[in-house]
Amino acid sequence: MATIRPPIRIVETSLRDGNQCLWGALGVNTAKTLTVAPAMERAGYKAIDFTTSTHMGVAVRFKQEDPWERIRKMAAICKTTPLQFLSTGFRFIAWETASPDFMELAFRTLATNGIRRFALADPMNDAASNVEVARLVKRAGGEQVVGALVFSISPIHDDAHYAAAAKLMAASPDIDALYIKDPGGLLTPKRAVTLIPAILAEIGDKELELHNHCTIGLAEPACLEAADLGVSAIQCASGGAADGTSNPPITRMIANLRAAGHDVEIDDEAAQEVADFWTAMAEAEGLPTGAPMAFDAAYFKHNLPGGMVGTMRRHLSDQRVPHLEGAVIEEIGRVREELGWPIVMTPFAQMLQTQAVMNVTGKERWAIIPDEIIRYAIGKFGRPNAPVDAEVMGRIMDNPRTRELEAETGMADLPDLRRRIGAHLSDEEFLLRATMPTDLVDAMQAAGPAPREYDPDTVAVMNLVREVLKRRDVTQFEIEKEDFRLEVSA
């Protein structure tokens, strides 16, 4: 007799995490988003992992597109599928710490424009901070809040640590569900067997989801184990936006879940259409697509997300010391321990890597300490998971720069910002101008409304036309293919 297993929902991650992992958050624009939106709405996903404040900043800085317009237009299409915004504590676009009033305004404006689901991932895994932020989100009109348990490997990140954090968040009436967020793709099926029951035992009837990465080939077997253990949803990407350092591919994950006995309610035709779109888009734009990854045990030493490993190798190559990669990986582990085991996710992944490279390439360990490491040690990012090593902390406190950074006040309070930037501005424009350079916002506004449609099949032809039009020695050219003919004359 076949075993009956619980049904599993799917959260689609291509627009946010797939785009970030494989395309540096630059692969998606408004036209691509709105073109694929109808199929994403038909697919029946539990939610769409849609954007973050970082991605909103990218839309302004690199695409000259209004991120608020993108949210509104997508929400108008996805009337039944909640759009998710990922928040990383008290910050919005800028890395400065924002006031609760400012964050509440940001959350209210996001909700007003169409964001219905908010995922909260505190970089310190501070459950109390997530509870505080969740209260702001609900007060601002957010419909759903999902609290993250950011998975990491260290002596202090044991099952009891996550169970305690889960219990604290589950007790909050403002947090509707929880999810395990595994940015390094380090959760093994064996660890899932102990971790997931420990969390479920503390959260009552609140649902638990899993978000992990394929970086070292563990994501799919971990997802299948998690599904058997009782998670309600798996977060996956589609087609060319999946695999590699991104999330598990939806179509393959669905097939494997069904083969294991789980019911996955999804419109298979629509899900395949979404997957085909992202594959075609990546091919047309010359963007990399994810592929299944080989297991690499070294990741358990440094925990770096996949994209950071490539960055590290590039930096070492630029300094003409690529042979030091092994030493830097070992040093990342030492630095992390000395700093009290910070979770290796943004911004701490970049900080750990930078300090490790300086320690290995410099004359002495900790001879140079970047500002961000000092800010971390003195609590500017929140409470460290464990005390910083006494000798390292002594060096930091003896550094004259520390006094200056201790005096930083962070972002101005909301009334002062309103007076300084413009009381007449809409909330949308005010939030952008409060967190981004004025010239970038001006350029975005000057560019006008973003295009609404994108066809990957026309990209090659349009690129050819643009290149030919740049040439002064061509006065006439023709393009002919099957039933299509284009003639351009100077």
Short mmCIF file of C-alpha atoms in Angstrom, two decimals:
data_model
loop_
_atom_site.label_atom_id
_atom_site.label_comp_id
_atom_site.label_asym_id
_atom_site.label_seq_id
_atom_site.Cartn_x
_atom_site.Cartn_y
_atom_site.Cartn_z
CA MET A 1 0.00 0.00 0.00
CA ALA A 2 1.44 3.38 -1.03
CA THR A 3 2.37 5.82 1.72
CA ILE A 4 0.20 8.95 1.73
CA ARG A 5 2.37 12.02 2.22
CA PRO A 6 1.32 15.61 2.91
CA PRO A 7 0.66 18.03 0.01
CA ILE A 8 3.38 20.56 -0.82
CA ARG A 9 2.97 24.13 -2.11
CA ILE A 10 5.55 26.00 -4.22
CA VAL A 11 6.90 29.53 -3.70
CA GLU A 12 8.39 30.83 -6.97
CA THR A 13 11.75 32.65 -6.58
CA SER A 14 12.99 33.50 -10.11
CA LEU A 15 12.26 37.23 -10.03
CA ARG A 16 14.11 37.82 -6.77
CA ASP A 17 16.55 35.09 -5.72
CA GLY A 18 17.15 33.42 -9.07
CA ASN A 19 17.84 36.83 -10.58
CA GLN A 20 20.16 37.71 -7.71
CA CYS A 21 22.12 34.45 -7.61
CA LEU A 22 22.71 33.95 -11.32
CA TRP A 23 22.45 37.44 -12.81
CA GLY A 24 23.66 39.75 -10.04
CA ALA A 25 20.11 41.14 -9.64
CA LEU A 26 20.50 42.77 -13.10
CA GLY A 27 18.74 40.23 -15.33
CA VAL A 28 15.18 41.33 -14.63
CA ASN A 29 13.42 44.52 -15.66
CA THR A 30 9.80 45.65 -15.71
CA ALA A 31 9.08 44.44 -19.26
CA LYS A 32 10.33 40.92 -18.52
CA THR A 33 8.45 40.86 -15.23
CA LEU A 34 5.11 41.87 -16.73
CA THR A 35 5.50 39.58 -19.75
CA VAL A 36 5.86 36.45 -17.61
CA ALA A 37 3.39 37.62 -14.94
CA PRO A 38 0.18 36.11 -16.44
CA ALA A 39 1.73 32.62 -16.52
CA MET A 40 3.03 33.05 -12.97
CA GLU A 41 -0.48 34.00 -11.83
CA ARG A 42 -2.04 30.97 -13.56
CA ALA A 43 0.49 28.53 -12.12
CA GLY A 44 -1.03 28.51 -8.64
CA TYR A 45 2.07 29.23 -6.58
CA LYS A 46 1.67 29.82 -2.86
CA ALA A 47 3.53 33.11 -3.34
CA ILE A 48 6.05 34.83 -5.61
CA ASP A 49 9.37 35.88 -4.06
CA PHE A 50 9.22 39.22 -5.85
CA THR A 51 11.63 41.87 -4.60
CA THR A 52 13.77 43.41 -1.86
CA SER A 53 14.84 46.98 -1.19
CA THR A 54 18.18 46.08 -2.80
CA HIS A 55 16.42 45.06 -6.01
CA MET A 56 14.35 48.24 -5.88
CA GLY A 57 17.60 50.20 -5.72
CA VAL A 58 18.95 48.25 -8.69
CA ALA A 59 15.84 49.14 -10.71
CA VAL A 60 16.55 52.84 -10.16
CA ARG A 61 20.34 52.75 -10.44
CA PHE A 62 20.86 50.42 -13.39
CA LYS A 63 17.51 50.23 -15.21
CA GLN A 64 16.19 53.78 -14.71
CA GLU A 65 12.86 52.18 -13.86
CA ASP A 66 10.41 53.03 -11.08
CA PRO A 67 10.30 50.04 -8.70
CA TRP A 68 6.95 51.16 -7.28
CA GLU A 69 5.43 51.10 -10.76
CA ARG A 70 6.81 47.57 -11.24
CA ILE A 71 5.16 46.40 -8.01
CA ARG A 72 1.82 47.99 -8.89
CA LYS A 73 1.70 46.56 -12.42
CA MET A 74 2.69 43.08 -11.22
CA ALA A 75 0.13 43.15 -8.41
CA ALA A 76 -2.58 44.14 -10.88
CA ILE A 77 -1.88 40.92 -12.80
CA CYS A 78 -1.23 38.62 -9.83
CA LYS A 79 -4.53 39.15 -8.05
CA THR A 80 -4.58 35.75 -6.31
CA THR A 81 -0.85 35.06 -5.87
CA PRO A 82 0.76 37.10 -3.06
CA LEU A 83 3.90 39.05 -3.96
CA GLN A 84 6.66 38.77 -1.35
CA PHE A 85 9.10 41.43 -0.17
CA LEU A 86 12.24 40.23 1.66
CA SER A 87 13.31 42.51 4.52
CA THR A 88 16.62 42.23 6.35
CA GLY A 89 15.89 44.16 9.52
CA PHE A 90 15.86 47.92 10.02
CA ARG A 91 17.13 48.95 6.60
CA PHE A 92 15.54 50.01 3.34
CA ILE A 93 17.71 50.36 0.20
CA ALA A 94 20.52 52.17 2.07
CA TRP A 95 22.73 50.26 4.53
CA GLU A 96 22.14 52.86 7.21
CA THR A 97 20.02 51.73 10.14
CA ALA A 98 16.57 53.28 9.79
CA SER A 99 14.16 54.33 12.53
CA PRO A 100 11.02 52.29 13.28
CA ASP A 101 8.91 55.17 11.91
CA PHE A 102 10.82 55.13 8.62
CA MET A 103 10.50 51.34 8.29
CA GLU A 104 6.80 51.46 9.06
CA LEU A 105 6.37 54.01 6.28
CA ALA A 106 8.33 51.77 3.90
CA PHE A 107 6.21 48.74 4.79
CA ARG A 108 2.97 50.73 4.48
CA THR A 109 3.99 52.03 1.06
CA LEU A 110 4.95 48.54 -0.09
CA ALA A 111 1.59 47.16 1.10
CA THR A 112 -0.32 50.02 -0.54
CA ASN A 113 1.39 49.32 -3.86
CA GLY A 114 0.62 45.60 -3.82
CA ILE A 115 3.06 43.66 -1.61
CA ARG A 116 0.99 41.23 0.48
CA ARG A 117 3.62 38.91 1.97
CA PHE A 118 6.72 40.01 3.90
CA ALA A 119 9.64 37.67 4.67
CA LEU A 120 11.85 38.80 7.55
CA ALA A 121 15.46 37.59 7.60
CA ASP A 122 17.54 39.27 10.29
CA PRO A 123 21.28 38.97 9.43
CA MET A 124 22.02 38.10 13.09
CA ASN A 125 19.16 35.57 13.21
CA ASP A 126 17.74 37.77 15.93
CA ALA A 127 14.26 36.37 16.52
CA ALA A 128 13.30 39.24 18.84
CA SER A 129 14.15 41.75 16.11
CA ASN A 130 11.99 39.80 13.64
CA VAL A 131 9.10 39.96 16.10
CA GLU A 132 9.54 43.72 16.38
CA VAL A 133 9.66 44.18 12.61
CA ALA A 134 6.63 41.90 12.15
CA ARG A 135 4.64 44.18 14.45
CA LEU A 136 5.52 47.15 12.23
CA VAL A 137 4.56 45.24 9.08
CA LYS A 138 1.14 44.26 10.38
CA ARG A 139 0.51 47.76 11.71
CA ALA A 140 1.41 49.08 8.25
CA GLY A 141 -1.12 46.82 6.52
CA GLY A 142 0.96 43.79 5.52
CA GLU A 143 -1.24 40.69 5.13
CA GLN A 144 1.28 37.90 5.74
CA VAL A 145 4.57 37.77 7.63
CA VAL A 146 7.01 34.85 7.35
CA GLY A 147 9.87 34.78 9.86
CA ALA A 148 13.20 33.37 8.70
CA LEU A 149 15.43 30.93 10.55
CA VAL A 150 18.70 31.56 8.72
CA PHE A 151 20.56 28.26 8.58
CA SER A 152 24.25 28.16 9.35
CA ILE A 153 26.84 25.71 10.59
CA SER A 154 28.81 26.52 13.74
CA PRO A 155 29.09 25.32 17.35
CA ILE A 156 26.29 27.70 18.38
CA HIS A 157 23.90 27.10 15.47
CA ASP A 158 22.55 23.79 16.73
CA ASP A 159 18.99 22.48 16.71
CA ALA A 160 18.32 24.01 20.12
CA HIS A 161 19.30 27.47 18.79
CA TYR A 162 16.79 27.24 15.95
CA ALA A 163 14.07 25.68 18.12
CA ALA A 164 14.36 28.57 20.58
CA ALA A 165 14.21 31.17 17.82
CA ALA A 166 11.24 29.40 16.25
CA LYS A 167 9.39 29.30 19.57
CA LEU A 168 9.88 33.02 20.10
CA MET A 169 8.66 33.93 16.61
CA ALA A 170 5.76 31.47 16.63
CA ALA A 171 4.49 33.05 19.85
CA SER A 172 4.05 36.36 18.01
CA PRO A 173 0.54 36.98 16.67
CA ASP A 174 2.14 39.08 13.93
CA ILE A 175 4.16 36.20 12.43
CA ASP A 176 1.99 33.85 10.38
CA ALA A 177 4.54 31.24 9.31
CA LEU A 178 8.27 30.47 9.44
CA TYR A 179 10.83 29.31 6.94
CA ILE A 180 14.29 27.83 7.04
CA LYS A 181 16.48 30.09 4.89
CA ASP A 182 19.65 28.27 3.80
CA PRO A 183 21.66 30.79 1.72
CA GLY A 184 24.74 28.56 1.48
CA GLY A 185 22.89 25.39 0.47
CA LEU A 186 24.46 23.62 3.47
CA LEU A 187 21.45 21.78 4.91
CA THR A 188 21.98 18.04 4.48
CA PRO A 189 19.13 15.50 4.55
CA LYS A 190 20.73 14.04 7.70
CA ARG A 191 20.62 17.40 9.51
CA ALA A 192 17.07 18.01 8.29
CA VAL A 193 15.96 14.86 10.12
CA THR A 194 16.81 16.45 13.48
CA LEU A 195 16.39 20.15 12.72
CA ILE A 196 12.91 20.18 11.20
CA PRO A 197 11.17 18.13 13.94
CA ALA A 198 12.86 20.34 16.57
CA ILE A 199 11.39 23.44 14.92
CA LEU A 200 7.95 21.94 14.26
CA ALA A 201 7.67 20.93 17.91
CA GLU A 202 7.84 24.61 18.88
CA ILE A 203 5.59 26.35 16.34
CA GLY A 204 2.21 24.68 16.89
CA ASP A 205 -0.10 24.98 13.90
CA LYS A 206 2.01 27.59 12.09
CA GLU A 207 3.47 26.40 8.81
CA LEU A 208 7.15 25.87 8.06
CA GLU A 209 8.69 26.36 4.59
CA LEU A 210 12.16 25.62 3.22
CA HIS A 211 14.29 27.94 1.09
CA ASN A 212 17.66 26.54 0.06
CA HIS A 213 20.26 26.70 -2.71
CA CYS A 214 21.76 24.16 -5.10
CA THR A 215 25.32 25.44 -4.59
CA ILE A 216 26.82 22.07 -3.59
CA GLY A 217 24.13 19.70 -4.79
CA LEU A 218 22.32 19.21 -1.47
CA ALA A 219 19.17 21.26 -2.06
CA GLU A 220 16.94 18.75 -3.83
CA PRO A 221 17.52 15.76 -1.52
CA ALA A 222 17.14 18.11 1.47
CA CYS A 223 13.83 19.37 0.03
CA LEU A 224 12.52 15.84 -0.43
CA GLU A 225 13.48 14.94 3.14
CA ALA A 226 11.92 18.15 4.43
CA ALA A 227 8.68 17.41 2.57
CA ASP A 228 8.44 14.00 4.26
CA LEU A 229 9.15 15.62 7.65
CA GLY A 230 6.28 18.10 7.43
CA VAL A 231 7.26 21.36 5.74
CA SER A 232 4.32 22.88 3.89
CA ALA A 233 6.12 24.58 1.01
CA ILE A 234 9.36 24.49 -0.97
CA GLN A 235 10.82 27.65 -2.52
CA CYS A 236 12.07 27.07 -6.08
CA ALA A 237 13.10 28.93 -9.22
CA SER A 238 12.18 28.25 -12.85
CA GLY A 239 14.06 27.24 -15.99
CA GLY A 240 17.21 29.26 -16.64
CA ALA A 241 16.83 31.08 -13.29
CA ALA A 242 17.18 27.84 -11.30
CA ASP A 243 19.99 25.46 -10.31
CA GLY A 244 23.65 26.46 -10.00
CA THR A 245 23.89 28.78 -7.00
CA SER A 246 20.16 29.48 -7.26
CA ASN A 247 17.21 27.51 -5.90
CA PRO A 248 15.97 24.06 -6.98
CA PRO A 249 14.27 23.96 -10.39
CA ILE A 250 10.49 23.89 -10.07
CA THR A 251 9.63 21.39 -12.80
CA ARG A 252 12.19 18.82 -11.62
CA MET A 253 11.26 19.39 -7.97
CA ILE A 254 7.57 18.90 -8.69
CA ALA A 255 8.27 15.65 -10.56
CA ASN A 256 10.40 14.32 -7.71
CA LEU A 257 7.90 15.34 -5.03
CA ARG A 258 5.09 13.58 -6.91
CA ALA A 259 7.24 10.51 -7.44
CA ALA A 260 7.81 10.46 -3.66
CA GLY A 261 4.05 10.45 -3.06
CA HIS A 262 3.31 14.14 -2.43
CA ASP A 263 0.42 15.99 -4.02
CA VAL A 264 1.64 19.22 -5.63
CA GLU A 265 -1.27 21.38 -6.76
CA ILE A 266 0.11 23.40 -9.62
CA ASP A 267 -0.86 24.22 -13.20
CA ASP A 268 1.90 22.23 -14.91
CA GLU A 269 1.41 23.93 -18.27
CA ALA A 270 1.72 27.42 -16.75
CA ALA A 271 4.73 26.41 -14.62
CA GLN A 272 6.44 25.06 -17.75
CA GLU A 273 5.65 28.30 -19.60
CA VAL A 274 7.36 30.27 -16.83
CA ALA A 275 10.39 27.95 -16.95
CA ASP A 276 10.62 28.21 -20.74
CA PHE A 277 10.44 32.01 -20.57
CA TRP A 278 13.39 32.35 -18.19
CA THR A 279 15.47 29.91 -20.22
CA ALA A 280 14.72 31.75 -23.45
CA MET A 281 15.38 35.12 -21.83
CA ALA A 282 18.76 34.05 -20.48
CA GLU A 283 19.77 32.63 -23.87
CA ALA A 284 18.65 35.78 -25.72
CA GLU A 285 20.47 38.11 -23.32
CA GLY A 286 23.64 36.02 -23.06
CA LEU A 287 23.10 35.43 -19.34
CA PRO A 288 24.35 32.33 -17.54
CA THR A 289 21.86 29.61 -16.68
CA GLY A 290 22.12 27.33 -13.69
CA ALA A 291 23.25 23.72 -13.97
CA PRO A 292 23.39 20.89 -11.40
CA MET A 293 26.36 21.40 -9.08
CA ALA A 294 28.90 18.89 -7.81
CA PHE A 295 29.33 18.35 -4.08
CA ASP A 296 32.15 20.43 -2.57
CA ALA A 297 32.98 19.71 1.07
CA ALA A 298 35.06 22.91 1.33
CA TYR A 299 31.83 24.89 1.63
CA PHE A 300 31.37 23.50 5.13
CA LYS A 301 34.57 25.33 6.10
CA HIS A 302 33.74 28.78 4.75
CA ASN A 303 29.91 28.72 4.25
CA LEU A 304 30.21 31.35 1.49
CA PRO A 305 27.27 31.68 -0.92
CA GLY A 306 28.23 30.55 -4.40
CA GLY A 307 28.49 34.03 -5.89
CA MET A 308 30.91 35.09 -3.17
CA VAL A 309 33.35 32.30 -4.07
CA GLY A 310 33.60 33.69 -7.59
CA THR A 311 34.15 37.18 -6.17
CA MET A 312 36.91 35.91 -3.90
CA ARG A 313 38.70 34.21 -6.79
CA ARG A 314 38.47 37.36 -8.90
CA HIS A 315 39.92 39.50 -6.11
CA LEU A 316 42.82 37.11 -5.56
CA SER A 317 43.47 36.97 -9.29
CA ASP A 318 43.45 40.78 -9.51
CA GLN A 319 46.08 40.87 -6.74
CA ARG A 320 48.05 38.16 -8.58
CA VAL A 321 47.82 35.75 -5.65
CA PRO A 322 45.31 33.10 -6.85
CA HIS A 323 47.43 30.44 -5.14
CA LEU A 324 46.28 31.81 -1.77
CA GLU A 325 42.69 30.63 -2.24
CA GLY A 326 43.09 27.69 0.13
CA ALA A 327 44.68 29.91 2.79
CA VAL A 328 41.87 32.46 2.47
CA ILE A 329 39.20 29.76 2.88
CA GLU A 330 40.91 28.55 6.05
CA GLU A 331 41.22 32.12 7.28
CA ILE A 332 37.52 32.81 6.71
CA GLY A 333 36.77 30.04 9.20
CA ARG A 334 39.16 31.54 11.78
CA VAL A 335 37.83 35.07 11.32
CA ARG A 336 34.27 33.86 11.66
CA GLU A 337 35.05 32.08 14.92
CA GLU A 338 36.88 35.13 16.30
CA LEU A 339 33.91 37.37 15.45
CA GLY A 340 31.43 35.15 17.29
CA TRP A 341 30.16 33.00 14.41
CA PRO A 342 28.21 35.53 12.30
CA ILE A 343 25.93 33.91 9.74
CA VAL A 344 27.54 33.95 6.32
CA MET A 345 24.97 36.01 4.43
CA THR A 346 24.88 39.62 3.20
CA PRO A 347 26.46 41.78 4.55
CA PHE A 348 28.55 39.45 6.73
CA ALA A 349 29.73 37.20 3.88
CA GLN A 350 31.44 40.17 2.20
CA MET A 351 32.89 41.38 5.51
CA LEU A 352 34.37 38.00 6.43
CA GLN A 353 35.88 37.54 3.00
CA THR A 354 37.45 41.02 2.97
CA GLN A 355 38.99 40.57 6.43
CA ALA A 356 40.31 37.11 5.55
CA VAL A 357 41.98 38.36 2.37
CA MET A 358 43.59 41.25 4.33
CA ASN A 359 44.79 38.87 7.03
CA VAL A 360 46.35 36.48 4.50
CA THR A 361 47.91 39.05 2.18
CA GLY A 362 48.99 41.54 4.88
CA LYS A 363 52.05 41.48 7.10
CA GLU A 364 50.04 40.64 10.19
CA ARG A 365 46.56 39.30 10.99
CA TRP A 366 44.10 42.04 12.01
CA ALA A 367 46.65 44.76 11.17
CA ILE A 368 43.99 46.41 9.01
CA ILE A 369 40.35 46.32 10.10
CA PRO A 370 37.66 47.64 7.71
CA ASP A 371 34.96 49.95 9.02
CA GLU A 372 32.24 47.33 8.53
CA ILE A 373 34.02 44.85 10.80
CA ILE A 374 34.33 47.55 13.47
CA ARG A 375 30.62 48.40 13.11
CA TYR A 376 29.77 44.72 13.51
CA ALA A 377 31.92 44.32 16.64
CA ILE A 378 30.45 47.39 18.37
CA GLY A 379 26.87 46.30 17.67
CA LYS A 380 25.86 48.50 14.75
CA PHE A 381 24.34 45.47 13.00
CA GLY A 382 22.69 44.09 16.12
CA ARG A 383 23.76 41.66 18.80
CA PRO A 384 26.56 39.26 17.72
CA ASN A 385 25.67 35.59 18.14
CA ALA A 386 28.56 35.12 20.58
CA PRO A 387 31.17 37.46 22.11
CA VAL A 388 33.98 38.62 19.84
CA ASP A 389 37.38 37.12 20.70
CA ALA A 390 38.95 39.23 23.49
CA GLU A 391 42.24 39.87 21.64
CA VAL A 392 40.47 40.88 18.43
CA MET A 393 38.04 43.07 20.35
CA GLY A 394 40.99 44.72 22.07
CA ARG A 395 42.54 45.61 18.71
CA ILE A 396 39.23 47.00 17.53
CA MET A 397 38.70 49.12 20.65
CA ASP A 398 42.27 50.45 20.45
CA ASN A 399 41.70 51.56 16.86
CA PRO A 400 41.13 55.36 16.70
CA ARG A 401 38.55 54.80 13.95
CA THR A 402 36.32 52.96 16.42
CA ARG A 403 35.60 56.16 18.36
CA GLU A 404 34.39 57.83 15.17
CA LEU A 405 32.16 54.93 14.19
CA GLU A 406 30.69 54.69 17.68
CA ALA A 407 29.52 58.28 17.27
CA GLU A 408 27.55 57.48 14.09
CA THR A 409 23.86 58.13 14.55
CA GLY A 410 22.47 56.30 11.53
CA MET A 411 19.71 57.64 9.33
CA ALA A 412 17.97 60.82 10.50
CA ASP A 413 14.50 60.45 11.98
CA LEU A 414 11.46 60.62 9.74
CA PRO A 415 10.29 64.22 10.44
CA ASP A 416 13.80 65.59 9.82
CA LEU A 417 14.08 63.66 6.56
CA ARG A 418 10.68 64.91 5.42
CA ARG A 419 11.67 68.52 6.08
CA ARG A 420 15.04 68.11 4.40
CA ILE A 421 13.93 66.17 1.31
CA GLY A 422 10.47 67.58 0.69
CA ALA A 423 7.19 67.42 2.58
CA HIS A 424 5.28 67.69 -0.71
CA LEU A 425 6.69 64.46 -2.17
CA SER A 426 4.66 61.27 -2.47
CA ASP A 427 5.68 58.50 -0.06
CA GLU A 428 7.10 56.53 -3.00
CA GLU A 429 9.35 59.34 -4.22
CA PHE A 430 10.32 60.37 -0.69
CA LEU A 431 11.51 56.84 0.20
CA LEU A 432 13.68 56.70 -2.91
CA ARG A 433 15.19 60.15 -2.39
CA ALA A 434 15.84 59.42 1.29
CA THR A 435 17.92 56.36 0.44
CA MET A 436 19.46 57.02 -3.00
CA PRO A 437 21.49 59.76 -4.71
CA THR A 438 19.30 62.52 -6.12
CA ASP A 439 20.74 62.28 -9.63
CA LEU A 440 19.77 58.61 -9.91
CA VAL A 441 16.16 59.30 -8.97
CA ASP A 442 16.11 62.26 -11.38
CA ALA A 443 17.40 60.02 -14.20
CA MET A 444 14.74 57.42 -13.43
CA GLN A 445 11.99 60.02 -13.62
CA ALA A 446 13.39 61.50 -16.84
CA ALA A 447 13.37 58.06 -18.46
CA GLY A 448 9.58 57.89 -18.16
CA PRO A 449 7.42 54.76 -17.86
CA ALA A 450 9.20 51.46 -18.40
CA PRO A 451 8.34 49.25 -21.41
CA ARG A 452 5.64 46.67 -20.65
CA GLU A 453 6.45 43.85 -23.07
CA TYR A 454 9.47 41.67 -23.80
CA ASP A 455 9.95 39.02 -26.48
CA PRO A 456 13.20 37.03 -26.26
CA ASP A 457 12.78 35.95 -29.89
CA THR A 458 13.29 39.52 -31.13
CA VAL A 459 16.35 40.35 -29.01
CA ALA A 460 18.98 39.15 -31.50
CA VAL A 461 17.35 41.00 -34.41
CA MET A 462 16.96 44.24 -32.45
CA ASN A 463 20.57 44.08 -31.27
CA LEU A 464 21.70 43.62 -34.87
CA VAL A 465 19.63 46.61 -36.01
CA ARG A 466 21.09 48.80 -33.25
CA GLU A 467 24.65 47.83 -34.17
CA VAL A 468 24.09 48.49 -37.87
CA LEU A 469 22.48 51.87 -37.19
CA LYS A 470 25.61 52.91 -35.31
CA ARG A 471 27.68 52.51 -38.46
CA ARG A 472 28.15 55.53 -40.74
CA ASP A 473 29.25 53.48 -43.75
CA VAL A 474 25.91 51.64 -44.13
CA THR A 475 23.08 53.46 -45.92
CA GLN A 476 20.71 50.54 -46.48
CA PHE A 477 20.24 47.02 -45.19
CA GLU A 478 17.60 44.29 -45.22
CA ILE A 479 16.73 41.44 -42.86
CA GLU A 480 14.62 38.61 -44.21
CA LYS A 481 13.57 35.41 -42.43
CA GLU A 482 10.64 33.19 -43.42
CA ASP A 483 7.57 35.50 -43.40
CA PHE A 484 9.45 38.45 -41.86
CA ARG A 485 11.18 41.20 -43.85
CA LEU A 486 12.73 44.44 -42.59
CA GLU A 487 14.27 47.11 -44.83
CA VAL A 488 16.01 50.19 -43.42
CA SER A 489 17.33 53.07 -45.57
CA ALA A 490 19.28 56.12 -44.50
#
